[in-house]
Coordinates of C-alpha atoms in Angstrom, one line a residue:
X1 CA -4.4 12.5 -20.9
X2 CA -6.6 14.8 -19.0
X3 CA -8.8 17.0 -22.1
X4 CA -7.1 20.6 -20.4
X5 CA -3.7 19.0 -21.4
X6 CA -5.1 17.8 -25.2
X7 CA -6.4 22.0 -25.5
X8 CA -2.8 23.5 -24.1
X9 CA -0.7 21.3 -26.2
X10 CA -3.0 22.5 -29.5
X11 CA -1.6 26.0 -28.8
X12 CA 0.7 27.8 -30.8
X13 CA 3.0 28.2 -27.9
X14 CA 2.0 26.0 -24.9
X15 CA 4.4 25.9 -22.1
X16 CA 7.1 23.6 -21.1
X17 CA 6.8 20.2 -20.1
X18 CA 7.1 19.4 -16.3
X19 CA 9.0 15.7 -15.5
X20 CA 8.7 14.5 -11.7
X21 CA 9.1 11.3 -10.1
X22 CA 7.7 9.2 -7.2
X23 CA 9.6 6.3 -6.3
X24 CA 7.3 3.9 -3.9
X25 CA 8.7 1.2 -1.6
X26 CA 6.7 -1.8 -0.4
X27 CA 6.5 -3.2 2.9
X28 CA 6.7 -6.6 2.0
X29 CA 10.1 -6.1 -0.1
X30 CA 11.6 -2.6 1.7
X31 CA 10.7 -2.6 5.7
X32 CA 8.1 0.5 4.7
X33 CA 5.6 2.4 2.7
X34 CA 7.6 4.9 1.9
X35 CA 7.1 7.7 -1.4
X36 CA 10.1 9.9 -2.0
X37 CA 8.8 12.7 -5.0
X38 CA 11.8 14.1 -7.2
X39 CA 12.1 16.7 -9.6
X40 CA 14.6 17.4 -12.0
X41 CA 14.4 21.8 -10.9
X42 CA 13.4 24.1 -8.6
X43 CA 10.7 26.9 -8.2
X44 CA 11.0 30.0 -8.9
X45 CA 11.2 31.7 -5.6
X46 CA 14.1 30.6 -3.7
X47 CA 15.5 27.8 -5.5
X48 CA 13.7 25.1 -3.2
X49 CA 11.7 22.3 -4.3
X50 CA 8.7 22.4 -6.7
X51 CA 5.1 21.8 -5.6
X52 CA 2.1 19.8 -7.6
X53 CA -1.0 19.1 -6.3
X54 CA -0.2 19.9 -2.8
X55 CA 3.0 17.6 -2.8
X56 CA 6.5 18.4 -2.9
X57 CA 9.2 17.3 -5.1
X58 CA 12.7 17.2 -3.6
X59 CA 15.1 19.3 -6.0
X60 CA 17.7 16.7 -7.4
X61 CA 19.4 16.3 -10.6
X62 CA 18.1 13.2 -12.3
X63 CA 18.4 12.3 -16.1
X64 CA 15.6 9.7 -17.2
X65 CA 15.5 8.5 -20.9
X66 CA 14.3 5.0 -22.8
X67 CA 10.9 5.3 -22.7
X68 CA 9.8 5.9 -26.1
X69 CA 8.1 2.6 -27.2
X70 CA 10.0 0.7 -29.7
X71 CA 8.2 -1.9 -33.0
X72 CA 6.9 -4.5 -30.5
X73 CA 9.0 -3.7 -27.2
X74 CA 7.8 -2.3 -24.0
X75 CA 10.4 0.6 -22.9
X76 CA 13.3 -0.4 -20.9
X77 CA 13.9 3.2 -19.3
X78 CA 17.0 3.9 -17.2
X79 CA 17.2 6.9 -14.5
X80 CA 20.0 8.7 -13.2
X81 CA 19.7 9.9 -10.2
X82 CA 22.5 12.5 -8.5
X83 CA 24.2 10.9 -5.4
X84 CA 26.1 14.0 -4.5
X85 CA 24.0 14.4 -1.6
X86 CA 23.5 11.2 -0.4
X87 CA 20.2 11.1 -0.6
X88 CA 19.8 8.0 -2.4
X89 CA 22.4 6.0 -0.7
X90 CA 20.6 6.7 2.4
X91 CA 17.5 5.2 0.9
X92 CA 19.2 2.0 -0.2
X93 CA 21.1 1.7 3.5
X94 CA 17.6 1.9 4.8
X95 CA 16.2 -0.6 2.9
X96 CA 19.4 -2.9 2.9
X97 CA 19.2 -3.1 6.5
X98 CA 15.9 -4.6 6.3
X99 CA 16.2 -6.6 3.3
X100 CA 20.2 -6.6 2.6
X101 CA 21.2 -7.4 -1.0
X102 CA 17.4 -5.7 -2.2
X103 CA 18.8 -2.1 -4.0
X104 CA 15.4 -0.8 -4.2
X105 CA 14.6 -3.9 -7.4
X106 CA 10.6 -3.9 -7.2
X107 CA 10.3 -0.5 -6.0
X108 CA 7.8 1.3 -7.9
X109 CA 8.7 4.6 -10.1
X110 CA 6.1 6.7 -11.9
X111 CA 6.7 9.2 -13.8
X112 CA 4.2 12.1 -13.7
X113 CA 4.3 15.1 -16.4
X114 CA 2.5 18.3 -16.9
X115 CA 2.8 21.3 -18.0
X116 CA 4.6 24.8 -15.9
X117 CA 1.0 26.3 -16.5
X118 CA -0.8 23.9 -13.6
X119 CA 2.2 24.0 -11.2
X120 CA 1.0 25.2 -8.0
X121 CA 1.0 28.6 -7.1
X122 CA 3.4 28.7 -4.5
X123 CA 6.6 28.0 -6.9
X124 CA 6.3 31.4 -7.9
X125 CA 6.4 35.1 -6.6
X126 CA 3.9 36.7 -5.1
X127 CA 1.7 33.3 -5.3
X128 CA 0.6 33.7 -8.4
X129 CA 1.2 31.1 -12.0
X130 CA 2.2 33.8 -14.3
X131 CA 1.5 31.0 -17.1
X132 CA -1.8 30.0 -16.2
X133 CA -4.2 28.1 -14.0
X134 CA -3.2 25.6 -11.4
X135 CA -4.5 22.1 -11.8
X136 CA -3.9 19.3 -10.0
X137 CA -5.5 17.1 -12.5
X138 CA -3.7 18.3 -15.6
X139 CA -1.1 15.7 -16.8
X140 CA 0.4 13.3 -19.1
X141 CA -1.2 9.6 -18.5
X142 CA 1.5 8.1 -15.5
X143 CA 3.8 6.1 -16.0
X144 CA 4.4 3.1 -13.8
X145 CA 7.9 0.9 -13.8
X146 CA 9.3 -1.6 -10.8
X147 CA 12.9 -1.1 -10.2
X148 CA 14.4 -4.4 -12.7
X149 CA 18.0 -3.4 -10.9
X150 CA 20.7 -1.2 -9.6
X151 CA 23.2 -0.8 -12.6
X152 CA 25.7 1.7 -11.4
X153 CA 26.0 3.3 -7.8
X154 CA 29.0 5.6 -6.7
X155 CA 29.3 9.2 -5.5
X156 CA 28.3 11.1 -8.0
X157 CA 24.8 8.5 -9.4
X158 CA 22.9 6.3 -8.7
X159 CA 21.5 4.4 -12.1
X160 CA 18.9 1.6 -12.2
X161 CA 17.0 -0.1 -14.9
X162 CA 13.4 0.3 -14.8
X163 CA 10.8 -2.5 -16.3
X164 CA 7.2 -2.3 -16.8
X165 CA 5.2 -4.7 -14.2
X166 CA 4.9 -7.4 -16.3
X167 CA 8.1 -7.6 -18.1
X168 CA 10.2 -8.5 -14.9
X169 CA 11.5 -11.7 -15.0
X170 CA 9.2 -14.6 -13.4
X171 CA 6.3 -12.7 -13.9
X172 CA 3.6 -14.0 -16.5
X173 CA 0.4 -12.7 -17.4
X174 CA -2.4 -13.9 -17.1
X175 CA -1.1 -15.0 -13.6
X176 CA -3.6 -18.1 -14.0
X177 CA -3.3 -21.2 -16.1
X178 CA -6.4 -21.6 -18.5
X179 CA -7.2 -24.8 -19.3
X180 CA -9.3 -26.7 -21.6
X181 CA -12.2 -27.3 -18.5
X182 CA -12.3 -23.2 -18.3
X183 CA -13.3 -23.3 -22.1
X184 CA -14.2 -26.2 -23.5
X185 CA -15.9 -25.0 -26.6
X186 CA -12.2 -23.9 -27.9
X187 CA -10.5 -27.4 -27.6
X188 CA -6.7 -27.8 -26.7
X189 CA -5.9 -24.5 -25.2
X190 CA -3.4 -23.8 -22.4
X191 CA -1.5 -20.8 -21.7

């Protein structure tokens, strides 16, 4: 957490929390590099997407919860994207017909917050914050989670289940098998 974030959130009144979202496909497992940046609002001019740090974050009702940590759990969150548009769908019949069967499951999804105060300039009239500074660099540590699986999709939402990297299934970590020749000063010890 960035120390401009640590200072604003020690004042009486700091100003609301900011959610958005990049979802990130892989080549290897999607066709493409491909980052899609969501937010769950719009600007204040004309009702169009937000912009942070130079990028834009496609307006689009999403609900994200879960990931409060939990007495020895990693967070399972789930997000809840709006299909009204089609947006989504289109993104999963892209990557189905490169991969078919895939529904996005490895995909990456970080969440990014900040605070209205460091939004860009250009989300409100006349160019100008009325809440503060823009900062780029202002935000919440990110968030990283792999799509685990697609859990509900029809018109009106798409759902998955996120994970964190190294709680999906098959993965272990370390990655490498220790073994009594990498220490031998500890005796009988394998991972």
């Amino acid at each position: 957490m960035t120390s401009s974030i640590v200072s604003s959130l020690q004042q009486p009144n700091p100003s609301a929390i900011i959610e958005l979202f990049l979802l990130e496909t892989d080549l290897e497992l999607h066709g493409s590099n491909q980052i899609y940046r969501f937010h769950n609002g719009t600007n204040l001019i004309n009702n169009a997407a937000l912009k942070w740090a130079g990028d834009e974050y496609i307006r689009l009702p999403i609900e994200a919860e879960g990931f409060a940590f939990q007495k020895g759990q990693l967070p399972r969150p789930t997000i809840s994207i709006s299909n009204a548009l089609g947006t989504i769908s289109a993104i999963l019949l892209n990557v189905n017909n490169v991969t078919p069967g895939n529904d996005l499951t490895g995909a990456t999804v970080t969440r990014i917050r900040t605070l209205v105060k460091y939004l860009d300039a250009d989300n409100f009239v006349n160019n100008s914050n009325p809440y503060g500074t823009p900062d780029p660099n202002a935000e919440f540590p990110r968030e990283i989670y792999k799509i685990d699986r697609k859990a509900t999709e029809n018109r009106e939402v798409i759902q998955f289940e996120l994970a964190a990297v190294f709680d999906l299934a098959g993965v272990r970590a370390p990655q490498r098998q220790c073994t009594r020749k990498d220490f031998p000063s500890i005796g009988n010890f394998i991972v």
